[in-house]
PDB file of C-alpha atoms in Angstrom:
ATOM      1  CA  MET A 210       0.000   0.000   0.000  1.00  0.00           C
ATOM      2  CA  HIS A 211       1.748   3.107  -1.207  1.00  0.00           C
ATOM      3  CA  LEU A 212       1.008   6.231   0.805  1.00  0.00           C
ATOM      4  CA  PRO A 213       2.329   8.961  -1.494  1.00  0.00           C
ATOM      5  CA  PHE A 214       1.311  11.780   0.815  1.00  0.00           C
ATOM      6  CA  LEU A 215       3.680  10.312   3.405  1.00  0.00           C
ATOM      7  CA  GLY A 216       6.443   9.055   1.135  1.00  0.00           C
ATOM      8  CA  HIS A 217       7.376  12.209  -0.760  1.00  0.00           C
ATOM      9  CA  ARG A 218       7.265  14.948   1.858  1.00  0.00           C
ATOM     10  CA  HIS A 219      10.697  14.210   3.315  1.00  0.00           C
ATOM     11  CA  LYS A 220      12.439  13.856  -0.067  1.00  0.00           C
ATOM     12  CA  LYS A 221      11.865  17.535  -0.876  1.00  0.00           C
ATOM     13  CA  ASN A 222      14.278  18.460   1.887  1.00  0.00           C
ATOM     14  CA  GLY A 223      17.041  16.242   0.559  1.00  0.00           C
ATOM     15  CA  ASP A 224      16.441  13.444   3.031  1.00  0.00           C
ATOM     16  CA  GLY A 225      16.764  10.105   1.284  1.00  0.00           C
ATOM     17  CA  GLY A 226      14.360   8.651   3.783  1.00  0.00           C
ATOM     18  CA  GLY A 227      16.700   5.969   5.084  1.00  0.00           C
ATOM     19  CA  ALA A 228      15.972   6.648   8.751  1.00  0.00           C
ATOM     20  CA  PRO A 229      12.930   5.020  10.325  1.00  0.00           C
ATOM     21  CA  ALA A 230       9.830   7.182  10.646  1.00  0.00           C
ATOM     22  CA  ARG A 231      10.113   7.165  14.427  1.00  0.00           C
ATOM     23  CA  ALA A 232      13.645   8.578  14.193  1.00  0.00           C
ATOM     24  CA  ARG A 233      12.815  11.484  11.862  1.00  0.00           C
ATOM     25  CA  SER A 234      11.821  14.892  13.045  1.00  0.00           C
ATOM     26  CA  GLY A 235      11.684  18.382  11.625  1.00  0.00           C
ATOM     27  CA  VAL A 236       9.653  20.457   9.220  1.00  0.00           C
ATOM     28  CA  GLY A 237       8.446  18.728   6.061  1.00  0.00           C
ATOM     29  CA  GLU A 238       9.340  15.243   7.209  1.00  0.00           C
ATOM     30  CA  LEU A 239       7.299  12.315   8.396  1.00  0.00           C
ATOM     31  CA  PRO A 240       5.712  12.760  11.779  1.00  0.00           C
ATOM     32  CA  ALA A 241       7.603  11.085  14.597  1.00  0.00           C
ATOM     33  CA  ASP A 242       4.266  10.071  16.090  1.00  0.00           C
ATOM     34  CA  PRO A 243       3.994   6.272  16.184  1.00  0.00           C
ATOM     35  CA  GLU A 244       0.484   6.477  17.654  1.00  0.00           C
ATOM     36  CA  GLY A 245      -0.693   8.740  14.836  1.00  0.00           C
ATOM     37  CA  ILE A 246       0.749   6.422  12.213  1.00  0.00           C
ATOM     38  CA  ALA A 247      -0.797   3.405  13.954  1.00  0.00           C
ATOM     39  CA  ALA A 248      -4.206   5.117  14.079  1.00  0.00           C
ATOM     40  CA  LEU A 249      -4.057   5.956  10.376  1.00  0.00           C
ATOM     41  CA  LEU A 250      -3.025   2.453   9.358  1.00  0.00           C
ATOM     42  CA  SER A 251      -5.590   0.753  11.615  1.00  0.00           C
ATOM     43  CA  GLU A 252      -8.647   2.120   9.795  1.00  0.00           C
ATOM     44  CA  CYS A 253      -8.935  -0.791   7.301  1.00  0.00           C
ATOM     45  CA  ALA A 254     -12.427   0.390   6.336  1.00  0.00           C
ATOM     46  CA  LEU A 255     -13.102  -2.121   3.561  1.00  0.00           C
ATOM     47  CA  LEU A 256     -12.020  -5.113   5.640  1.00  0.00           C
ATOM     48  CA  ARG A 257     -13.991  -3.916   8.657  1.00  0.00           C
ATOM     49  CA  SER A 258     -17.072  -3.444   6.461  1.00  0.00           C
ATOM     50  CA  GLN A 259     -16.774  -6.919   4.905  1.00  0.00           C
ATOM     51  CA  ALA A 260     -16.211  -8.495   8.313  1.00  0.00           C
ATOM     52  CA  ALA A 261     -19.190  -6.679   9.828  1.00  0.00           C
ATOM     53  CA  GLN A 262     -21.435  -7.885   6.991  1.00  0.00           C
ATOM     54  CA  ALA A 263     -20.336 -11.434   7.844  1.00  0.00           C
ATOM     55  CA  GLY A 264     -21.008 -10.884  11.558  1.00  0.00           C
ATOM     56  CA  VAL A 265     -17.333 -10.719  12.556  1.00  0.00           C
ATOM     57  CA  ARG A 266     -16.283  -7.993  14.983  1.00  0.00           C
ATOM     58  CA  LEU A 267     -12.731  -6.758  14.450  1.00  0.00           C
ATOM     59  CA  ASP A 268     -11.548  -5.752  17.906  1.00  0.00           C
ATOM     60  CA  ASP A 269      -7.790  -5.704  17.176  1.00  0.00           C
ATOM     61  CA  THR A 270      -7.154  -9.008  18.952  1.00  0.00           C
ATOM     62  CA  PRO A 271      -5.528 -12.240  17.784  1.00  0.00           C
ATOM     63  CA  ALA A 272      -8.929 -13.952  18.081  1.00  0.00           C
ATOM     64  CA  SER A 273     -10.332 -11.614  15.438  1.00  0.00           C
ATOM     65  CA  LEU A 274      -7.600 -12.789  13.039  1.00  0.00           C
ATOM     66  CA  GLU A 275      -8.817 -16.353  13.560  1.00  0.00           C
ATOM     67  CA  ALA A 276     -12.361 -15.209  12.800  1.00  0.00           C
ATOM     68  CA  LEU A 277     -11.180 -13.553   9.557  1.00  0.00           C
ATOM     69  CA  ASP A 278      -9.469 -16.775   8.526  1.00  0.00           C
ATOM     70  CA  GLN A 279     -12.859 -18.530   8.770  1.00  0.00           C
ATOM     71  CA  LEU A 280     -14.737 -16.111   6.501  1.00  0.00           C
ATOM     72  CA  VAL A 281     -16.058 -17.346   3.175  1.00  0.00           C
ATOM     73  CA  PRO A 282     -13.851 -15.431   0.702  1.00  0.00           C
ATOM     74  CA  ARG A 283     -16.568 -13.902  -1.487  1.00  0.00           C
ATOM     75  CA  TRP A 284     -14.226 -11.012  -2.344  1.00  0.00           C
ATOM     76  CA  ARG A 285     -12.099 -13.272  -4.549  1.00  0.00           C
ATOM     77  CA  ASP A 286     -14.762 -12.970  -7.257  1.00  0.00           C
ATOM     78  CA  ASP A 287     -14.297  -9.181  -7.439  1.00  0.00           C
ATOM     79  CA  ALA A 288     -11.038  -8.132  -9.097  1.00  0.00           C
ATOM     80  CA  GLU A 289     -11.532  -4.507  -8.012  1.00  0.00           C
ATOM     81  CA  ILE A 290     -12.012  -5.252  -4.323  1.00  0.00           C
ATOM     82  CA  LEU A 291      -9.399  -8.008  -3.993  1.00  0.00           C
ATOM     83  CA  PRO A 292      -6.210  -5.876  -3.850  1.00  0.00           C
ATOM     84  CA  TRP A 293      -7.797  -3.285  -1.558  1.00  0.00           C
ATOM     85  CA  LEU A 294      -9.160  -5.892   0.803  1.00  0.00           C
ATOM     86  CA  GLY A 295      -5.764  -7.616   0.806  1.00  0.00           C
ATOM     87  CA  SER A 296      -4.029  -4.375   1.719  1.00  0.00           C
ATOM     88  CA  ASP A 297      -6.531  -3.832   4.515  1.00  0.00           C
ATOM     89  CA  ALA A 298      -5.985  -7.398   5.761  1.00  0.00           C
ATOM     90  CA  GLY A 299      -2.238  -6.814   5.940  1.00  0.00           C
ATOM     91  CA  LEU A 300      -2.695  -3.503   7.712  1.00  0.00           C
ATOM     92  CA  TYR A 301      -5.128  -5.124  10.137  1.00  0.00           C
ATOM     93  CA  LEU A 302      -2.636  -7.899  10.866  1.00  0.00           C
ATOM     94  CA  GLY A 303      -0.014  -5.243  11.535  1.00  0.00           C
ATOM     95  CA  THR A 304      -2.442  -3.352  13.755  1.00  0.00           C
ATOM     96  CA  VAL A 305      -3.063  -6.423  15.893  1.00  0.00           C
ATOM     97  CA  VAL A 306       0.693  -7.046  16.170  1.00  0.00           C
ATOM     98  CA  VAL A 307       1.465  -3.422  17.095  1.00  0.00           C
ATOM     99  CA  ARG A 308      -1.263  -3.429  19.752  1.00  0.00           C
ATOM    100  CA  THR A 309      -0.416  -6.805  21.302  1.00  0.00           C
ATOM    101  CA  VAL A 310       3.280  -7.591  20.718  1.00  0.00           C
ATOM    102  CA  PRO A 311       5.679  -5.577  22.893  1.00  0.00           C
ATOM    103  CA  GLY A 312       8.103  -3.437  20.882  1.00  0.00           C
ATOM    104  CA  ALA A 313       6.369  -3.851  17.509  1.00  0.00           C
ATOM    105  CA  VAL A 314       5.922  -0.543  15.641  1.00  0.00           C
ATOM    106  CA  TRP A 315       4.847   0.747  12.260  1.00  0.00           C
ATOM    107  CA  GLU A 316       7.395   2.435  10.046  1.00  0.00           C
ATOM    108  CA  ILE A 317       6.945   4.105   6.687  1.00  0.00           C
ATOM    109  CA  ARG A 318       9.724   3.299   4.220  1.00  0.00           C
ATOM    110  CA  SER A 319      11.148   5.946   1.933  1.00  0.00           C
ATOM    111  CA  ASP A 320       8.970   4.590  -0.908  1.00  0.00           C
ATOM    112  CA  GLY A 321       5.830   5.232   1.175  1.00  0.00           C
ATOM    113  CA  GLU A 322       5.174   1.596   2.042  1.00  0.00           C
ATOM    114  CA  PRO A 323       4.151   0.829   5.629  1.00  0.00           C
ATOM    115  CA  VAL A 324       6.127  -1.996   7.216  1.00  0.00           C
ATOM    116  CA  LEU A 325       6.075  -3.603  10.617  1.00  0.00           C
ATOM    117  CA  ARG A 326       9.269  -3.424  12.677  1.00  0.00           C
ATOM    118  CA  LEU A 327       9.608  -6.021  15.413  1.00  0.00           C
ATOM    119  CA  VAL A 328      11.704  -5.514  18.536  1.00  0.00           C
ATOM    120  CA  SER A 329      14.290  -7.907  17.050  1.00  0.00           C
ATOM    121  CA  GLY A 330      14.779  -5.425  14.199  1.00  0.00           C
ATOM    122  CA  ARG A 331      13.070  -7.659  11.661  1.00  0.00           C
ATOM    123  CA  GLU A 332      11.076  -5.739   9.051  1.00  0.00           C
ATOM    124  CA  VAL A 333       7.858  -7.388   7.879  1.00  0.00           C
ATOM    125  CA  GLU A 334       5.855  -6.412   4.784  1.00  0.00           C
ATOM    126  CA  VAL A 335       2.442  -7.296   6.157  1.00  0.00           C
ATOM    127  CA  VAL A 336       0.577  -5.677   3.262  1.00  0.00           C
ATOM    128  CA  GLU A 337       2.024  -8.246   0.866  1.00  0.00           C
ATOM    129  CA  SER A 338       1.039 -11.019   3.269  1.00  0.00           C
ATOM    130  CA  GLY A 339      -2.484  -9.599   3.441  1.00  0.00           C
ATOM    131  CA  ARG A 340      -2.763  -9.553  -0.334  1.00  0.00           C
ATOM    132  CA  ALA A 341      -1.646 -13.184  -0.508  1.00  0.00           C
ATOM    133  CA  TRP A 342      -4.212 -14.103   2.154  1.00  0.00           C
ATOM    134  CA  ALA A 343      -7.016 -12.308   0.302  1.00  0.00           C
ATOM    135  CA  ALA A 344      -6.118 -14.007  -2.975  1.00  0.00           C
ATOM    136  CA  SER A 345      -5.580 -17.551  -1.732  1.00  0.00           C
ATOM    137  CA  GLY A 346      -6.204 -17.828   2.003  1.00  0.00           C
ATOM    138  CA  VAL A 347      -2.573 -18.738   2.564  1.00  0.00           C
ATOM    139  CA  PRO A 348      -0.882 -17.956   4.832  1.00  0.00           C
ATOM    140  CA  GLU A 349      -3.610 -17.638   7.419  1.00  0.00           C
ATOM    141  CA  LEU A 350      -3.567 -14.320   9.265  1.00  0.00           C
ATOM    142  CA  SER A 351      -3.690 -16.070  12.642  1.00  0.00           C
ATOM    143  CA  GLN A 352      -0.692 -18.206  11.678  1.00  0.00           C
ATOM    144  CA  LEU A 353       1.277 -15.137  10.598  1.00  0.00           C
ATOM    145  CA  TYR A 354       0.392 -13.448  13.870  1.00  0.00           C
ATOM    146  CA  ALA A 355       1.638 -16.431  15.871  1.00  0.00           C
ATOM    147  CA  GLU A 356       4.942 -16.400  13.981  1.00  0.00           C
ATOM    148  CA  LEU A 357       5.406 -12.650  14.443  1.00  0.00           C
ATOM    149  CA  ALA A 358       4.471 -12.755  18.123  1.00  0.00           C
ATOM    150  CA  GLU A 359       7.210 -15.326  18.732  1.00  0.00           C
ATOM    151  CA  ALA A 360       9.889 -13.473  16.773  1.00  0.00           C
TER     152      ALA A 360
END
């Protein structure tokens, strides 16, 4: 999920964007507000809407990931919705990790892509994982969460 309004602001000032979002500060650069970034990335409106229609409440817990894994994937028949729903699924997975795994934070790469940074320093592209889940159901979101929570 490319967020151009976040990814290009810091380049105008000559910053190549190599530093993590939480380490940047100053005028015209990414906000050093991890909570603000987390709030923005946690919206996942399309996924939340689809889940609500299926009677699944997304409460930002690991159990809600298990519930998503059990949904009938009706979105796979809609080529327009599929990539958006996949992006939302990845962002939702990241939201659950950030809210429940100590030390996990969101970062915005210099290309505008949100990634999850674990306390170990590992960078995880959860949006790509979400797209794979939406397209094929594999890997399961709950399984990914379990792997990330242990890392």
